[in-house]
Tab-separated table of N, CA and C in Angstrom:
chain	number	residue	atom	x	y	z
A	1	MET	N	-5.767	-14.575	-4.241
A	1	MET	CA	-4.740	-13.527	-4.103
A	1	MET	C	-3.784	-14.329	-2.893
A	2	THR	N	-2.572	-13.996	-3.107
A	2	THR	CA	-1.529	-14.408	-2.076
A	2	THR	C	-1.286	-13.588	-0.995
A	3	ALA	N	-1.212	-14.015	0.183
A	3	ALA	CA	-0.832	-13.106	1.312
A	3	ALA	C	0.626	-12.524	1.137
A	4	VAL	N	0.829	-11.324	1.525
A	4	VAL	CA	2.214	-10.753	1.482
A	4	VAL	C	2.813	-10.563	2.908
A	5	THR	N	3.972	-11.166	3.152
A	5	THR	CA	4.571	-10.913	4.348
A	5	THR	C	5.844	-10.054	4.252
A	6	ILE	N	6.046	-9.107	5.129
A	6	ILE	CA	7.193	-8.174	5.045
A	6	ILE	C	7.954	-8.194	6.240
A	7	ILE	N	9.346	-8.240	6.408
A	7	ILE	CA	10.196	-8.134	7.288
A	7	ILE	C	10.942	-6.839	7.137
A	8	ALA	N	11.045	-6.016	8.077
A	8	ALA	CA	11.675	-4.661	7.951
A	8	ALA	C	12.394	-4.361	9.172
A	9	ARG	N	13.363	-3.464	9.044
A	9	ARG	CA	14.324	-3.107	10.103
A	9	ARG	C	14.540	-1.661	9.912
A	10	VAL	N	14.712	-0.833	11.043
A	10	VAL	CA	15.092	0.639	11.049
A	10	VAL	C	15.935	0.836	12.278
A	11	GLU	N	16.832	1.748	12.139
A	11	GLU	CA	17.629	2.141	13.181
A	11	GLU	C	17.205	3.683	13.494
A	12	ILE	N	17.005	3.985	14.769
A	12	ILE	CA	16.461	5.200	15.203
A	12	ILE	C	17.581	5.989	16.092
A	13	ALA	N	17.739	7.284	15.913
A	13	ALA	CA	18.517	8.022	16.834
A	13	ALA	C	18.386	7.667	18.317
A	14	PRO	N	19.400	7.513	18.983
A	14	PRO	CA	19.211	7.198	20.495
A	14	PRO	C	18.043	8.152	21.235
A	15	GLU	N	18.438	9.236	21.045
A	15	GLU	CA	17.375	10.259	21.739
A	15	GLU	C	15.968	10.233	21.384
A	16	HIS	N	15.765	9.478	20.257
A	16	HIS	CA	14.311	9.370	19.796
A	16	HIS	C	13.770	7.919	19.903
A	17	ALA	N	14.465	7.034	20.332
A	17	ALA	CA	14.088	5.544	20.413
A	17	ALA	C	12.979	5.386	21.137
A	18	ASP	N	12.774	5.984	22.363
A	18	ASP	CA	11.511	5.801	23.180
A	18	ASP	C	10.488	6.443	22.520
A	19	ALA	N	10.514	7.526	21.923
A	19	ALA	CA	9.401	8.234	21.338
A	19	ALA	C	9.005	7.320	20.117
A	20	PHE	N	9.895	6.817	19.387
A	20	PHE	CA	9.581	5.943	18.096
A	20	PHE	C	8.755	4.728	18.723
A	21	GLU	N	9.227	4.097	19.715
A	21	GLU	CA	8.446	2.930	20.242
A	21	GLU	C	7.042	3.307	20.569
A	22	ALA	N	6.878	4.483	21.242
A	22	ALA	CA	5.535	4.884	21.701
A	22	ALA	C	4.632	5.190	20.426
A	23	ALA	N	5.188	5.896	19.371
A	23	ALA	CA	4.446	6.304	18.186
A	23	ALA	C	4.163	5.052	17.447
A	24	TYR	N	5.000	3.919	17.347
A	24	TYR	CA	4.661	2.831	16.709
A	24	TYR	C	3.660	2.031	17.494
A	25	VAL	N	3.813	1.880	18.796
A	25	VAL	CA	2.594	1.269	19.581
A	25	VAL	C	1.220	1.898	19.240
A	26	THR	N	1.189	3.221	19.181
A	26	THR	CA	-0.069	3.829	18.908
A	26	THR	C	-0.522	3.653	17.534
A	27	VAL	N	0.224	3.660	16.663
A	27	VAL	CA	-0.162	3.516	15.138
A	27	VAL	C	-0.617	1.942	14.820
A	28	ALA	N	0.208	1.086	15.416
A	28	ALA	CA	-0.016	-0.304	15.290
A	28	ALA	C	-1.402	-0.665	15.646
A	29	GLU	N	-2.027	-0.139	16.656
A	29	GLU	CA	-3.439	-0.498	17.033
A	29	GLU	C	-4.389	-0.220	15.804
A	30	THR	N	-4.232	0.875	15.104
A	30	THR	CA	-5.072	1.254	14.028
A	30	THR	C	-4.609	0.338	12.788
A	31	VAL	N	-3.422	0.105	12.551
A	31	VAL	CA	-3.048	-0.764	11.492
A	31	VAL	C	-3.636	-2.029	11.554
A	32	ARG	N	-3.739	-2.524	12.750
A	32	ARG	CA	-4.255	-3.921	12.863
A	32	ARG	C	-5.769	-3.984	12.566
A	33	GLU	N	-6.415	-2.831	12.429
A	33	GLU	CA	-7.810	-2.777	12.093
A	33	GLU	C	-8.033	-2.477	10.509
A	34	GLU	N	-6.923	-2.295	9.704
A	34	GLU	CA	-7.046	-2.051	8.436
A	34	GLU	C	-7.590	-3.244	7.594
A	35	PRO	N	-8.390	-2.999	6.564
A	35	PRO	CA	-8.795	-4.087	5.751
A	35	PRO	C	-7.557	-4.886	5.139
A	36	GLY	N	-7.592	-6.126	5.261
A	36	GLY	CA	-6.460	-7.015	4.743
A	36	GLY	C	-5.272	-7.227	5.591
A	37	CYS	N	-5.225	-6.519	6.775
A	37	CYS	CA	-4.094	-6.822	7.739
A	37	CYS	C	-4.304	-7.969	8.348
A	38	ILE	N	-3.285	-8.963	8.238
A	38	ILE	CA	-3.427	-10.269	9.041
A	38	ILE	C	-2.650	-10.223	10.288
A	39	PHE	N	-1.451	-9.731	10.157
A	39	PHE	CA	-0.793	-9.241	11.518
A	39	PHE	C	0.241	-8.160	11.258
A	40	TYR	N	0.590	-7.519	12.395
A	40	TYR	CA	1.522	-6.440	12.343
A	40	TYR	C	2.269	-6.171	13.600
A	41	GLU	N	3.448	-6.653	13.540
A	41	GLU	CA	4.164	-6.790	14.921
A	41	GLU	C	5.386	-6.037	14.655
A	42	GLY	N	5.794	-5.483	15.975
A	42	GLY	CA	6.969	-4.685	16.108
A	42	GLY	C	7.802	-5.206	17.284
A	43	TYR	N	9.199	-5.262	17.141
A	43	TYR	CA	10.010	-5.663	18.033
A	43	TYR	C	11.252	-4.571	18.296
A	44	ARG	N	11.731	-4.446	19.464
A	44	ARG	CA	12.880	-3.648	19.692
A	44	ARG	C	14.036	-4.516	20.242
A	45	SER	N	15.169	-4.311	19.677
A	45	SER	CA	16.319	-5.024	20.071
A	45	SER	C	16.581	-4.849	21.517
A	46	GLN	N	16.894	-5.967	22.212
A	46	GLN	CA	17.407	-5.851	23.524
A	46	GLN	C	18.833	-5.701	23.669
A	47	ASP	N	19.410	-6.046	22.610
A	47	ASP	CA	21.049	-5.853	22.393
A	47	ASP	C	21.467	-4.415	21.999
A	48	GLN	N	20.613	-3.971	21.161
A	48	GLN	CA	20.930	-2.561	20.554
A	48	GLN	C	19.607	-1.832	20.533
A	49	PRO	N	19.114	-1.129	21.538
A	49	PRO	CA	17.949	-0.664	21.593
A	49	PRO	C	17.370	0.445	20.686
A	50	THR	N	18.403	0.869	19.735
A	50	THR	CA	17.972	1.730	18.713
A	50	THR	C	17.526	1.019	17.445
A	51	LEU	N	17.676	-0.341	17.487
A	51	LEU	CA	17.123	-1.040	16.328
A	51	LEU	C	15.747	-1.662	16.697
A	52	PHE	N	14.971	-1.392	15.494
A	52	PHE	CA	13.500	-1.966	15.544
A	52	PHE	C	13.323	-2.845	14.466
A	53	TYR	N	12.620	-3.958	14.582
A	53	TYR	CA	12.314	-5.036	13.679
A	53	TYR	C	10.792	-5.194	13.433
A	54	PHE	N	10.266	-5.346	12.359
A	54	PHE	CA	8.805	-5.405	12.082
A	54	PHE	C	8.487	-6.706	11.368
A	55	ARG	N	7.332	-7.387	11.559
A	55	ARG	CA	6.948	-8.412	10.891
A	55	ARG	C	5.510	-8.193	10.496
A	56	GLU	N	5.120	-8.098	9.216
A	56	GLU	CA	3.909	-7.669	8.803
A	56	GLU	C	3.244	-8.707	7.834
A	57	CYS	N	1.886	-8.862	7.789
A	57	CYS	CA	1.499	-9.662	6.795
A	57	CYS	C	-0.060	-9.095	6.294
A	58	PHE	N	-0.129	-9.085	5.090
A	58	PHE	CA	-1.461	-8.473	4.593
A	58	PHE	C	-1.893	-9.471	3.454
A	59	ALA	N	-3.215	-9.453	3.344
A	59	ALA	CA	-3.883	-10.395	2.506
A	59	ALA	C	-3.440	-10.360	1.093
A	60	SER	N	-3.049	-9.283	0.682
A	60	SER	CA	-2.826	-8.931	-0.782
A	60	SER	C	-1.782	-7.857	-1.027
A	61	ALA	N	-1.234	-7.868	-2.152
A	61	ALA	CA	-0.473	-6.709	-2.550
A	61	ALA	C	-1.214	-5.463	-2.554
A	62	ASP	N	-2.512	-5.483	-2.865
A	62	ASP	CA	-3.261	-4.228	-2.776
A	62	ASP	C	-3.633	-3.723	-1.460
A	63	ALA	N	-3.645	-4.645	-0.441
A	63	ALA	CA	-3.723	-4.280	0.948
A	63	ALA	C	-2.342	-3.564	1.409
A	64	VAL	N	-1.330	-4.053	0.928
A	64	VAL	CA	0.111	-3.472	1.298
A	64	VAL	C	0.128	-2.091	0.789
A	65	GLU	N	-0.267	-1.857	-0.509
A	65	GLU	CA	-0.209	-0.483	-1.106
A	65	GLU	C	-1.177	0.328	-0.294
A	66	ALA	N	-2.429	-0.026	-0.154
A	66	ALA	CA	-3.352	0.834	0.732
A	66	ALA	C	-2.836	1.173	2.051
A	67	HIS	N	-2.107	0.227	2.663
A	67	HIS	CA	-1.545	0.450	4.019
A	67	HIS	C	-0.750	1.819	4.058
A	68	GLY	N	0.229	1.867	3.216
A	68	GLY	CA	1.052	2.988	3.049
A	68	GLY	C	0.494	4.359	2.711
A	69	GLU	N	-0.836	4.270	2.152
A	69	GLU	CA	-1.478	5.426	1.805
A	69	GLU	C	-2.631	5.965	2.858
A	70	TYR	N	-2.829	5.100	3.871
A	70	TYR	CA	-3.794	5.677	5.035
A	70	TYR	C	-3.148	6.923	5.719
A	71	PRO	N	-4.072	7.813	6.119
A	71	PRO	CA	-3.551	9.028	6.752
A	71	PRO	C	-2.748	8.565	7.980
A	72	HIS	N	-3.203	7.614	8.857
A	72	HIS	CA	-2.469	7.377	10.021
A	72	HIS	C	-0.961	6.954	9.726
A	73	MET	N	-0.780	6.309	8.600
A	73	MET	CA	0.539	5.994	8.187
A	73	MET	C	1.218	7.156	7.707
A	74	ARG	N	0.751	7.882	6.923
A	74	ARG	CA	1.435	9.207	6.303
A	74	ARG	C	1.844	10.134	7.674
A	75	GLN	N	0.946	10.184	8.635
A	75	GLN	CA	1.262	10.917	9.808
A	75	GLN	C	2.367	10.284	10.616
A	76	PHE	N	2.288	8.988	10.635
A	76	PHE	CA	3.305	8.303	11.397
A	76	PHE	C	4.708	8.544	10.729
A	77	PHE	N	4.817	8.184	9.423
A	77	PHE	CA	6.095	8.588	8.784
A	77	PHE	C	6.593	9.862	8.899
A	78	GLU	N	5.631	10.824	8.613
A	78	GLU	CA	6.102	12.223	8.691
A	78	GLU	C	6.585	12.499	10.171
A	79	THR	N	6.058	11.887	11.232
A	79	THR	CA	6.604	12.090	12.476
A	79	THR	C	8.002	11.419	12.801
A	80	VAL	N	8.129	10.221	12.305
A	80	VAL	CA	9.215	9.393	12.767
A	80	VAL	C	10.633	9.495	11.768
A	81	MET	N	10.342	9.832	10.475
A	81	MET	CA	11.287	9.737	9.521
A	81	MET	C	12.457	10.678	9.862
A	82	PRO	N	12.254	11.827	10.433
A	82	PRO	CA	13.406	12.647	10.921
A	82	PRO	C	14.346	11.983	11.864
A	83	TRP	N	13.689	11.059	12.779
A	83	TRP	CA	14.572	10.285	13.869
A	83	TRP	C	15.443	9.031	13.255
A	84	VAL	N	15.120	8.711	11.862
A	84	VAL	CA	15.812	7.507	11.429
A	84	VAL	C	17.269	7.705	11.137
A	85	VAL	N	18.021	6.728	11.456
A	85	VAL	CA	19.458	6.843	11.287
A	85	VAL	C	19.878	6.058	9.983
A	86	ASP	N	19.269	4.849	9.991
A	86	ASP	CA	19.411	3.869	8.843
A	86	ASP	C	18.166	3.202	8.500
A	87	GLY	N	17.770	3.103	7.413
A	87	GLY	CA	16.653	2.406	6.794
A	87	GLY	C	15.560	3.348	6.468
A	88	PRO	N	14.281	3.075	6.502
A	88	PRO	CA	14.053	1.569	6.715
A	88	PRO	C	14.320	0.604	5.519
A	89	ILE	N	14.633	-0.563	6.016
A	89	ILE	CA	14.987	-1.771	4.988
A	89	ILE	C	13.834	-2.663	5.101
A	90	ALA	N	13.150	-2.971	4.093
A	90	ALA	CA	11.978	-3.878	4.118
A	90	ALA	C	12.159	-4.820	2.907
A	91	HIS	N	11.787	-6.032	3.210
A	91	HIS	CA	11.691	-7.050	2.116
A	91	HIS	C	10.493	-8.018	2.303
A	92	ARG	N	9.908	-8.275	1.124
A	92	ARG	CA	8.790	-9.115	1.076
A	92	ARG	C	9.344	-10.582	1.126
A	93	VAL	N	8.949	-11.352	1.973
A	93	VAL	CA	9.555	-12.699	2.200
A	93	VAL	C	8.391	-13.770	2.036
A	94	LYS	N	9.031	-15.006	1.906
A	94	LYS	CA	8.120	-16.185	1.663
A	94	LYS	C	8.677	-17.221	2.907
A	95	GLN	N	7.768	-17.641	3.584
A	95	GLN	CA	8.048	-18.707	4.606
A	95	GLN	C	8.677	-20.000	4.159
A	96	LEU	N	9.689	-20.362	4.700
A	96	LEU	CA	10.373	-21.718	4.327
A	96	LEU	C	9.676	-22.839	5.047
A	97	GLY	N	9.547	-23.980	4.238
A	97	GLY	CA	9.109	-25.186	4.781
A	97	GLY	C	7.612	-25.206	4.983
């Protein structure tokens, strides 16, 4: 099986950006323990603090699919989706070189 890397971006309403960051930090700890999770990283733009970027890698497409179905991810999305202004936009990517 081939590892799957995902790059994603989401814009959050300004009044919810800090709460989004806190929710992400909390769920990320659990995600990193999921079977097949190689890495799970989140970044907040210093230039536009309502923009968040993510770099994720899972051991397989099956691990990616399972990731979205775990109860902690369902709860996370239920909590944060009302705060989303734009996105999420996600792409499966291949490292160059």
